[in-house]
């Protein structure tokens, strides 16, 4: 049934983004907030707002019982989980549905199947989608890990089944390393995700991270082309693009089609992203995981396709068939998003939860800024440091880079330290300009002092 009262079980910029989509659909919004978030922008923008608990996320945004009870009490008929927090929790999806509300995401069964990385690898293999060579399933013991690694080859990655946000991944260079790291990885994953399960994947050297956006209605799925997300720090994306200019047209089509066939194979409903590593030296791609939710970087895809992915996901999860066929998804130009985190890039990216002073935002053709700041807003120190995303659209990649560079010059957030200087330097970098980077490019670039050099004009 179409949603009429949507409960937003998240905070920050994505809550604002969801409110905007809901409003355009004529849906009433009820914003959840913790005691630390009483004055956040989404609370002011939503039709109604409900406090769900104290500042620590485990007592508010991560508490399934509290969130579901609050949504129910508010008379919501739908719940949007955003990204992070409970967005990929099958227990949450189940509890929302058991309480008689619509979960804006796939079914709990699909989340279990595609949100667990080992299960997703198996689903990909079954659908004929290539995966990174590695263990067949979960690895139970250290001896088993060593045996598999001897066949797969080193260096090898130890990855937590339940991992996410760049956490729960380690690299072993040899069997001695592996014997030492596997038990540590297991213990860490258990502490961080409540699940100590891990698996092994060959560490691909200097790959590209390329992902495909899909939306499904449970029967049919369409793709909205690919994104390039190789500029990463600590395995977290910092700069994202749509599309990936390193791919030839045939590979791009194969990649996007593989994502659709996998999504349809699991009767996917909602918005989702299939993440791949691409090895340019072999022109091969390998599926690594699926994010069964809207992603931080979805706006670049919206810029090049003209579709509103958040509206689409609300509609299909409310029971509507997909509003679009594959040939109606047409891509134009190139888009770039940079993540603005309240962190000091000159101090090892130390979080900087300050108070927003004077705010000057870039405006103009092809510029979008998704954020949740206003002058006088105190960023709470309890959550993710993402404060905004600057997104630009250009006629091609060079045009988009020029535009992001200019837009960053027009952006001024007084009172906070942000990652804007990093993005200004990247926008002027020669390797970035020539698209000559990969997932292991940014960290050595930072360690070599390129950011400081750019700052001092050296
Ligand atoms: P995306 O995959 O959308 O590019 P991220 O990987 O940065 O984005 O994740 C989005 C948000 O969700 C971040 O705040 C990240 O810390 C959080 N997150 C993602 N997966 C998990 C997880 N399994 N456990 C905890 N937090 C997660
Ligand atoms: P998360 O759930 O934390 O997002 P992913 O499996 O998506 O974890 O991997 C995050 C990042 O780690 C990738 O974008 C890539 O940079 C790196 N990575 C993951 N698996 C491999 C691999 N097998 N070889 C090389 N790099 C990898
Ligand atoms: Mg990932």
XYZ file of C-alpha atoms and ligand atoms in Angstrom:
513
model
C 0.000 0.000 0.000
C 1.231 3.441 -0.856
C 2.841 5.166 2.119
C 1.058 8.200 3.538
C 2.888 8.855 6.816
C 6.605 8.219 6.590
C 8.761 7.815 9.702
C 12.408 8.787 9.121
C 14.627 6.594 11.290
C 17.858 8.447 10.581
C 19.488 11.838 10.957
C 21.766 14.330 9.237
C 21.741 15.101 5.562
C 19.976 11.906 4.495
C 16.997 12.735 6.741
C 16.693 16.116 5.002
C 16.976 14.382 1.631
C 14.189 11.916 2.490
C 11.898 14.703 3.728
C 12.312 16.499 0.402
C 11.409 13.375 -1.585
C 8.425 12.587 0.656
C 7.108 16.125 0.405
C 7.216 15.982 -3.398
C 5.202 12.783 -3.218
C 2.631 14.382 -0.921
C 3.623 12.132 1.984
C 3.606 13.433 5.588
C 6.912 13.072 7.419
C 7.669 12.161 11.017
C 11.299 12.711 11.968
C 12.996 10.594 14.666
C 15.655 12.333 16.748
C 17.861 11.631 19.728
C 18.210 14.035 22.649
C 21.409 15.337 21.014
C 19.571 16.078 17.761
C 16.595 18.108 18.986
C 17.670 21.144 16.964
C 18.792 19.440 13.776
C 17.504 20.695 10.450
C 15.362 17.631 9.680
C 13.409 18.157 12.923
C 12.567 21.669 11.775
C 11.634 20.601 8.251
C 9.511 17.535 8.997
C 5.772 17.748 9.599
C 6.222 16.077 12.990
C 9.153 14.950 15.127
C 9.562 12.363 17.884
C 12.396 11.946 20.382
C 13.496 8.308 20.432
C 16.089 8.356 23.214
C 19.424 9.616 24.511
C 22.423 10.707 22.440
C 24.338 7.400 22.175
C 23.148 5.712 18.976
C 22.725 2.334 20.685
C 20.078 3.937 22.923
C 18.286 5.715 20.092
C 18.943 5.281 16.352
C 20.196 1.710 16.801
C 17.490 0.558 19.207
C 15.055 -1.488 17.080
C 12.398 -1.675 19.792
C 12.393 2.049 20.490
C 12.384 3.084 16.835
C 9.565 0.728 15.873
C 7.489 1.682 18.919
C 7.955 5.392 18.177
C 6.966 4.960 14.531
C 3.900 2.953 15.483
C 2.849 5.423 18.183
C 3.193 8.279 15.688
C 0.772 6.529 13.361
C 3.355 5.992 10.619
C 2.583 3.510 7.860
C 6.108 3.494 6.444
C 9.665 3.679 7.788
C 12.685 4.944 5.843
C 15.997 3.770 7.350
C 18.367 6.047 5.357
C 21.938 4.689 5.364
C 24.040 3.517 8.301
C 22.377 2.721 11.651
C 19.631 0.110 11.063
C 19.471 0.482 7.274
C 20.891 -2.994 6.648
C 19.457 -4.755 9.676
C 17.102 -7.573 8.693
C 15.841 -7.658 12.303
C 14.750 -4.039 11.913
C 13.090 -4.641 8.540
C 11.237 -7.605 10.054
C 10.154 -5.680 13.164
C 8.838 -2.806 11.032
C 6.773 -5.202 8.915
C 5.598 -7.213 11.935
C 4.279 -3.933 13.359
C 2.191 -3.495 10.213
C 4.280 -0.798 8.533
C 6.108 -0.691 5.196
C 9.895 -0.848 5.323
C 11.477 1.316 2.628
C 13.998 -1.303 1.600
C 14.067 -4.938 0.558
C 12.500 -7.774 2.556
C 14.275 -9.147 5.635
C 14.986 -12.327 3.668
C 16.686 -10.354 0.883
C 18.710 -8.340 3.409
C 19.922 -11.602 4.953
C 20.793 -12.931 1.537
C 22.488 -9.836 0.073
C 23.522 -7.828 3.158
C 25.647 -10.670 4.486
C 28.791 -10.548 2.390
C 29.380 -14.298 2.244
C 25.796 -15.046 1.271
C 25.919 -12.281 -1.353
C 29.097 -13.746 -2.891
C 27.292 -17.058 -3.209
C 24.214 -15.425 -4.736
C 26.467 -13.623 -7.227
C 28.217 -16.830 -8.238
C 24.864 -18.568 -8.652
C 23.708 -15.736 -10.942
C 26.872 -16.061 -13.034
C 28.412 -12.805 -11.789
C 32.194 -13.024 -11.257
C 33.441 -12.599 -7.665
C 36.967 -12.030 -6.349
C 38.706 -15.418 -6.041
C 38.585 -16.503 -2.403
C 36.897 -18.829 0.062
C 33.663 -20.545 -0.978
C 31.899 -19.531 2.200
C 32.702 -18.572 5.743
C 36.031 -19.736 7.086
C 35.701 -21.387 10.468
C 39.249 -22.044 11.632
C 42.715 -20.596 11.163
C 44.006 -23.867 9.658
C 41.232 -23.767 7.098
C 42.117 -20.144 6.293
C 45.755 -21.051 5.648
C 44.766 -23.969 3.451
C 42.485 -21.779 1.312
C 45.021 -18.951 1.140
C 47.664 -21.359 -0.177
C 45.389 -22.067 -3.124
C 44.124 -18.509 -3.702
C 47.484 -16.819 -3.226
C 48.838 -13.885 -1.213
C 48.351 -11.092 -0.355
C 44.894 -12.080 0.859
C 42.124 -10.106 2.512
C 40.375 -11.208 5.664
C 36.900 -9.704 5.508
C 34.154 -9.736 8.120
C 30.890 -11.173 6.791
C 28.967 -8.406 8.519
C 31.498 -5.656 7.811
C 30.666 -2.223 6.473
C 31.808 1.373 6.378
C 35.344 0.228 5.530
C 35.692 -1.678 8.795
C 36.394 -5.343 9.365
C 38.998 -5.754 6.598
C 42.652 -6.801 7.006
C 45.402 -7.868 4.626
C 47.718 -10.822 5.207
C 50.949 -10.911 3.189
C 51.791 -14.523 4.068
C 50.633 -17.489 6.137
C 52.394 -16.256 9.246
C 50.477 -12.966 8.970
C 47.268 -14.836 8.356
C 47.697 -17.012 11.461
C 48.183 -13.884 13.499
C 45.501 -11.691 11.919
C 42.610 -14.136 11.425
C 41.813 -14.589 15.143
C 42.128 -10.836 15.660
C 39.786 -10.155 12.748
C 37.326 -12.667 14.174
C 37.337 -11.081 17.640
C 37.069 -7.592 16.202
C 34.160 -8.447 13.920
C 32.358 -10.071 16.847
C 32.798 -6.922 18.932
C 31.915 -4.481 16.133
C 29.121 -6.325 14.327
C 28.002 -9.000 16.789
C 29.072 -11.639 14.271
C 32.605 -13.028 14.128
C 32.163 -14.682 10.727
C 34.850 -13.963 8.150
C 35.878 -14.998 4.640
C 38.897 -14.620 2.393
C 39.373 -12.742 -0.863
C 42.489 -12.282 -2.946
C 43.746 -8.734 -2.498
C 43.500 -7.174 -5.935
C 46.365 -4.809 -6.573
C 45.456 -1.207 -7.472
C 41.844 -1.869 -8.477
C 39.117 0.610 -9.254
C 35.997 0.595 -7.089
C 33.073 0.707 -9.495
C 29.466 0.183 -8.455
C 26.106 -0.072 -10.149
C 22.932 1.600 -8.920
C 19.813 -0.468 -9.328
C 16.153 -0.152 -8.381
C 13.865 -3.165 -8.353
C 10.168 -3.693 -7.698
C 10.434 -7.341 -6.680
C 9.930 -8.603 -10.218
C 11.871 -6.351 -12.510
C 15.022 -4.331 -11.924
C 16.688 -1.548 -13.882
C 20.166 -0.091 -13.522
C 21.003 3.606 -13.422
C 24.525 3.069 -14.706
C 27.748 2.994 -12.751
C 29.689 5.156 -10.318
C 33.427 5.449 -9.839
C 34.411 5.556 -6.127
C 38.128 4.770 -6.021
C 39.259 7.860 -4.160
C 39.169 6.360 -0.691
C 40.781 6.805 2.690
C 40.669 3.880 5.101
C 38.451 2.084 2.571
C 35.874 4.871 2.825
C 34.903 6.878 -0.213
C 35.754 10.569 -0.185
C 35.018 11.599 -3.803
C 32.616 9.855 -6.176
C 31.754 10.148 -9.840
C 29.077 9.092 -12.325
C 30.170 7.463 -14.610
C 33.410 5.567 -14.745
C 35.331 6.909 -17.729
C 37.957 4.138 -17.419
C 35.473 1.564 -18.764
C 34.970 0.819 -22.428
C 31.358 0.712 -23.572
C 31.172 -3.079 -23.822
C 32.527 -3.608 -20.303
C 30.149 -0.962 -18.954
C 27.184 -2.763 -20.501
C 28.341 -6.156 -19.183
C 28.824 -4.712 -15.714
C 25.442 -2.989 -15.578
C 23.664 -6.040 -16.990
C 25.297 -8.319 -14.427
C 23.939 -6.068 -11.673
C 20.412 -6.241 -13.068
C 20.524 -10.020 -13.421
C 21.727 -10.423 -9.839
C 19.071 -8.022 -8.525
C 16.358 -9.851 -10.446
C 17.685 -13.235 -9.316
C 16.939 -12.271 -5.703
C 13.651 -10.457 -6.550
C 15.113 -7.251 -5.250
C 12.705 -4.524 -4.154
C 13.948 -1.006 -3.445
C 17.134 0.894 -4.255
C 20.420 -0.954 -3.988
C 24.016 -0.855 -5.075
C 26.183 -3.669 -6.315
C 29.817 -2.930 -5.634
C 32.608 -4.295 -7.790
C 36.362 -4.091 -8.066
C 37.636 -3.521 -11.564
C 41.112 -4.644 -12.592
C 42.119 -2.338 -15.482
C 45.169 -4.452 -16.375
C 42.892 -7.414 -17.181
C 39.743 -5.460 -18.061
C 37.854 -7.654 -15.580
C 35.383 -6.859 -12.843
C 34.524 -8.774 -9.701
C 31.482 -8.360 -7.469
C 32.417 -7.592 -3.837
C 29.220 -6.719 -1.996
C 25.746 -5.304 -2.167
C 24.482 -2.366 -0.121
C 20.768 -3.003 0.315
C 19.895 0.659 0.897
C 20.281 4.127 -0.539
C 23.943 5.142 -0.607
C 25.683 8.351 0.385
C 26.758 8.979 -3.224
C 23.363 8.421 -4.918
C 23.099 12.114 -6.006
C 25.758 11.775 -8.731
C 23.547 9.190 -10.401
C 20.527 11.484 -10.055
C 22.492 14.287 -11.711
C 23.377 12.262 -14.810
C 20.065 10.399 -15.203
C 17.526 12.943 -13.969
C 15.756 10.382 -11.771
C 14.959 10.869 -8.089
C 16.140 7.587 -6.552
C 14.703 8.290 -3.106
C 11.251 8.902 -4.571
C 11.591 5.733 -6.678
C 12.459 3.600 -3.645
C 9.565 4.986 -1.596
C 7.164 4.219 -4.448
C 8.299 0.664 -5.239
C 8.470 -0.290 -1.560
C 4.927 1.052 -1.203
C 3.904 -1.546 -3.787
C 4.038 0.392 -7.056
C 5.646 -1.236 -10.090
C 8.840 0.387 -11.383
C 7.920 3.598 -13.179
C 10.680 3.208 -15.719
C 12.023 0.772 -18.284
C 15.716 0.289 -18.954
C 15.717 2.209 -22.221
C 14.171 5.220 -20.469
C 17.253 5.541 -18.272
C 19.460 7.806 -20.324
C 22.717 9.220 -19.059
C 23.997 12.662 -19.862
C 27.262 14.334 -18.930
C 29.370 13.593 -15.867
C 28.806 14.243 -12.146
C 31.143 14.470 -9.148
C 30.353 14.420 -5.428
C 32.766 15.339 -2.672
C 32.062 14.390 0.920
C 32.459 17.254 3.366
C 33.270 15.890 6.772
C 33.737 18.007 9.890
C 37.323 16.807 10.241
C 40.697 18.495 10.096
C 42.528 17.083 7.061
C 45.761 18.645 8.317
C 45.465 16.838 11.662
C 44.992 13.218 10.554
C 41.313 13.907 9.863
C 40.544 14.507 13.514
C 36.781 15.042 13.967
C 35.839 18.691 14.491
C 32.310 18.886 15.885
C 32.127 22.686 16.091
C 29.416 25.290 15.804
C 28.500 26.440 12.309
C 29.190 30.161 11.832
C 28.559 32.123 8.677
C 27.556 29.814 5.851
C 28.162 30.701 2.190
C 27.021 28.042 -0.232
C 27.874 27.729 -3.910
C 24.986 28.187 -6.296
C 24.523 27.982 -10.016
C 23.909 25.758 -12.987
C 24.722 22.110 -12.280
C 25.454 22.582 -8.572
C 23.733 20.771 -5.713
C 24.613 20.823 -2.016
C 22.969 18.197 0.227
C 23.534 19.075 3.864
C 21.920 19.764 7.225
C 23.676 22.881 8.455
C 22.403 26.322 9.365
C 24.148 29.255 10.983
C 24.440 28.711 14.740
C 23.998 24.927 14.507
C 26.180 22.971 16.907
C 27.325 19.694 15.269
C 26.832 16.973 17.904
C 29.979 14.904 18.556
C 28.195 11.539 18.734
C 27.700 10.562 15.122
C 29.222 10.371 11.663
C 31.229 13.482 10.746
C 29.605 13.943 7.322
C 28.065 17.432 7.232
C 27.368 17.846 3.552
C 27.942 16.671 0.023
C 28.785 19.023 -2.795
C 27.649 17.624 -6.127
C 28.200 19.066 -9.588
C 27.132 18.119 -13.074
C 29.164 18.963 -16.175
C 28.984 18.164 -19.862
C 31.967 15.847 -19.473
C 34.499 14.868 -16.803
C 36.855 17.806 -17.366
C 33.919 20.193 -17.193
C 32.706 18.589 -13.929
C 36.184 18.867 -12.371
C 36.402 22.549 -13.321
C 32.970 23.104 -11.848
C 33.675 21.337 -8.550
C 36.877 23.303 -8.231
C 35.049 26.607 -8.737
C 32.151 25.595 -6.469
C 34.582 24.686 -3.671
C 36.046 28.196 -3.886
C 32.536 29.591 -3.308
C 31.906 27.367 -0.282
C 32.576 28.867 3.114
C 31.638 27.250 6.395
C 32.890 29.372 9.252
C 33.369 27.786 12.663
C 34.221 24.318 11.363
C 37.219 22.537 9.988
C 36.159 20.450 7.010
C 37.652 18.249 4.338
C 37.116 21.006 1.716
C 40.895 21.709 1.416
C 41.458 18.061 0.500
C 38.895 18.300 -2.277
C 40.299 21.587 -3.564
C 43.706 19.931 -3.856
C 42.268 16.821 -5.516
C 40.352 18.930 -8.030
C 43.677 20.451 -9.115
C 45.690 17.248 -9.101
C 47.146 15.946 -12.359
C 46.427 12.251 -11.688
C 42.836 13.091 -10.810
C 42.516 15.152 -13.980
C 43.799 12.293 -16.120
C 41.674 9.700 -14.290
C 44.863 7.838 -13.341
C 44.019 6.648 -9.832
C 42.765 3.558 -7.993
C 41.661 2.584 -4.485
C 45.232 2.592 -3.156
C 46.171 5.960 -4.622
C 44.899 8.521 -2.098
C 46.575 7.313 1.104
C 50.147 7.394 -0.243
C 49.294 10.742 -1.878
C 48.373 12.092 1.556
C 51.387 10.521 3.246
C 53.664 12.121 0.656
C 52.478 15.526 1.892
C 50.600 16.527 -1.255
C 47.820 18.190 0.710
C 50.151 20.404 2.711
C 52.049 21.243 -0.464
C 48.847 22.259 -2.226
C 47.893 24.407 0.770
C 51.172 26.307 0.806
C 51.176 26.635 -2.959
C 54.408 24.605 -3.248
P 28.157 4.192 1.072
O 28.310 2.709 1.068
O 26.780 4.691 0.997
O 29.105 4.819 0.146
P 29.459 4.296 3.608
O 30.164 3.023 3.364
O 30.259 5.499 3.942
O 28.543 4.729 2.441
O 28.367 4.034 4.712
C 27.366 4.967 4.977
C 27.210 5.122 6.434
O 26.831 3.907 7.017
C 28.481 5.545 7.137
O 28.097 6.391 8.187
C 29.041 4.231 7.661
O 29.834 4.463 8.797
C 27.773 3.491 7.972
N 27.843 2.032 7.837
C 27.800 1.318 6.708
N 27.796 -0.006 6.954
C 27.847 -0.145 8.290
C 27.862 -1.271 9.187
N 27.823 -2.528 8.771
N 27.936 -1.019 10.494
C 27.962 0.252 10.937
N 27.927 1.342 10.153
C 27.872 1.158 8.856
P 32.605 -2.264 3.111
O 31.454 -3.154 3.422
O 33.360 -1.839 4.299
O 32.220 -1.166 2.186
P 33.834 -3.582 0.811
O 33.874 -5.051 0.656
O 32.873 -2.830 -0.017
O 33.615 -3.219 2.342
O 35.293 -3.011 0.555
C 35.618 -1.678 0.858
C 36.865 -1.284 0.089
O 37.965 -2.126 0.465
C 36.783 -1.439 -1.423
O 36.190 -0.323 -2.042
C 38.235 -1.589 -1.794
O 38.900 -0.353 -1.795
C 38.785 -2.422 -0.651
N 38.706 -3.875 -0.961
C 37.741 -4.722 -0.571
N 37.971 -5.975 -1.009
C 39.125 -5.922 -1.709
C 39.920 -6.890 -2.415
N 39.562 -8.166 -2.482
N 41.068 -6.456 -3.013
C 41.440 -5.152 -2.945
N 40.742 -4.211 -2.301
C 39.600 -4.569 -1.672
Mg 31.422 -1.400 0.328
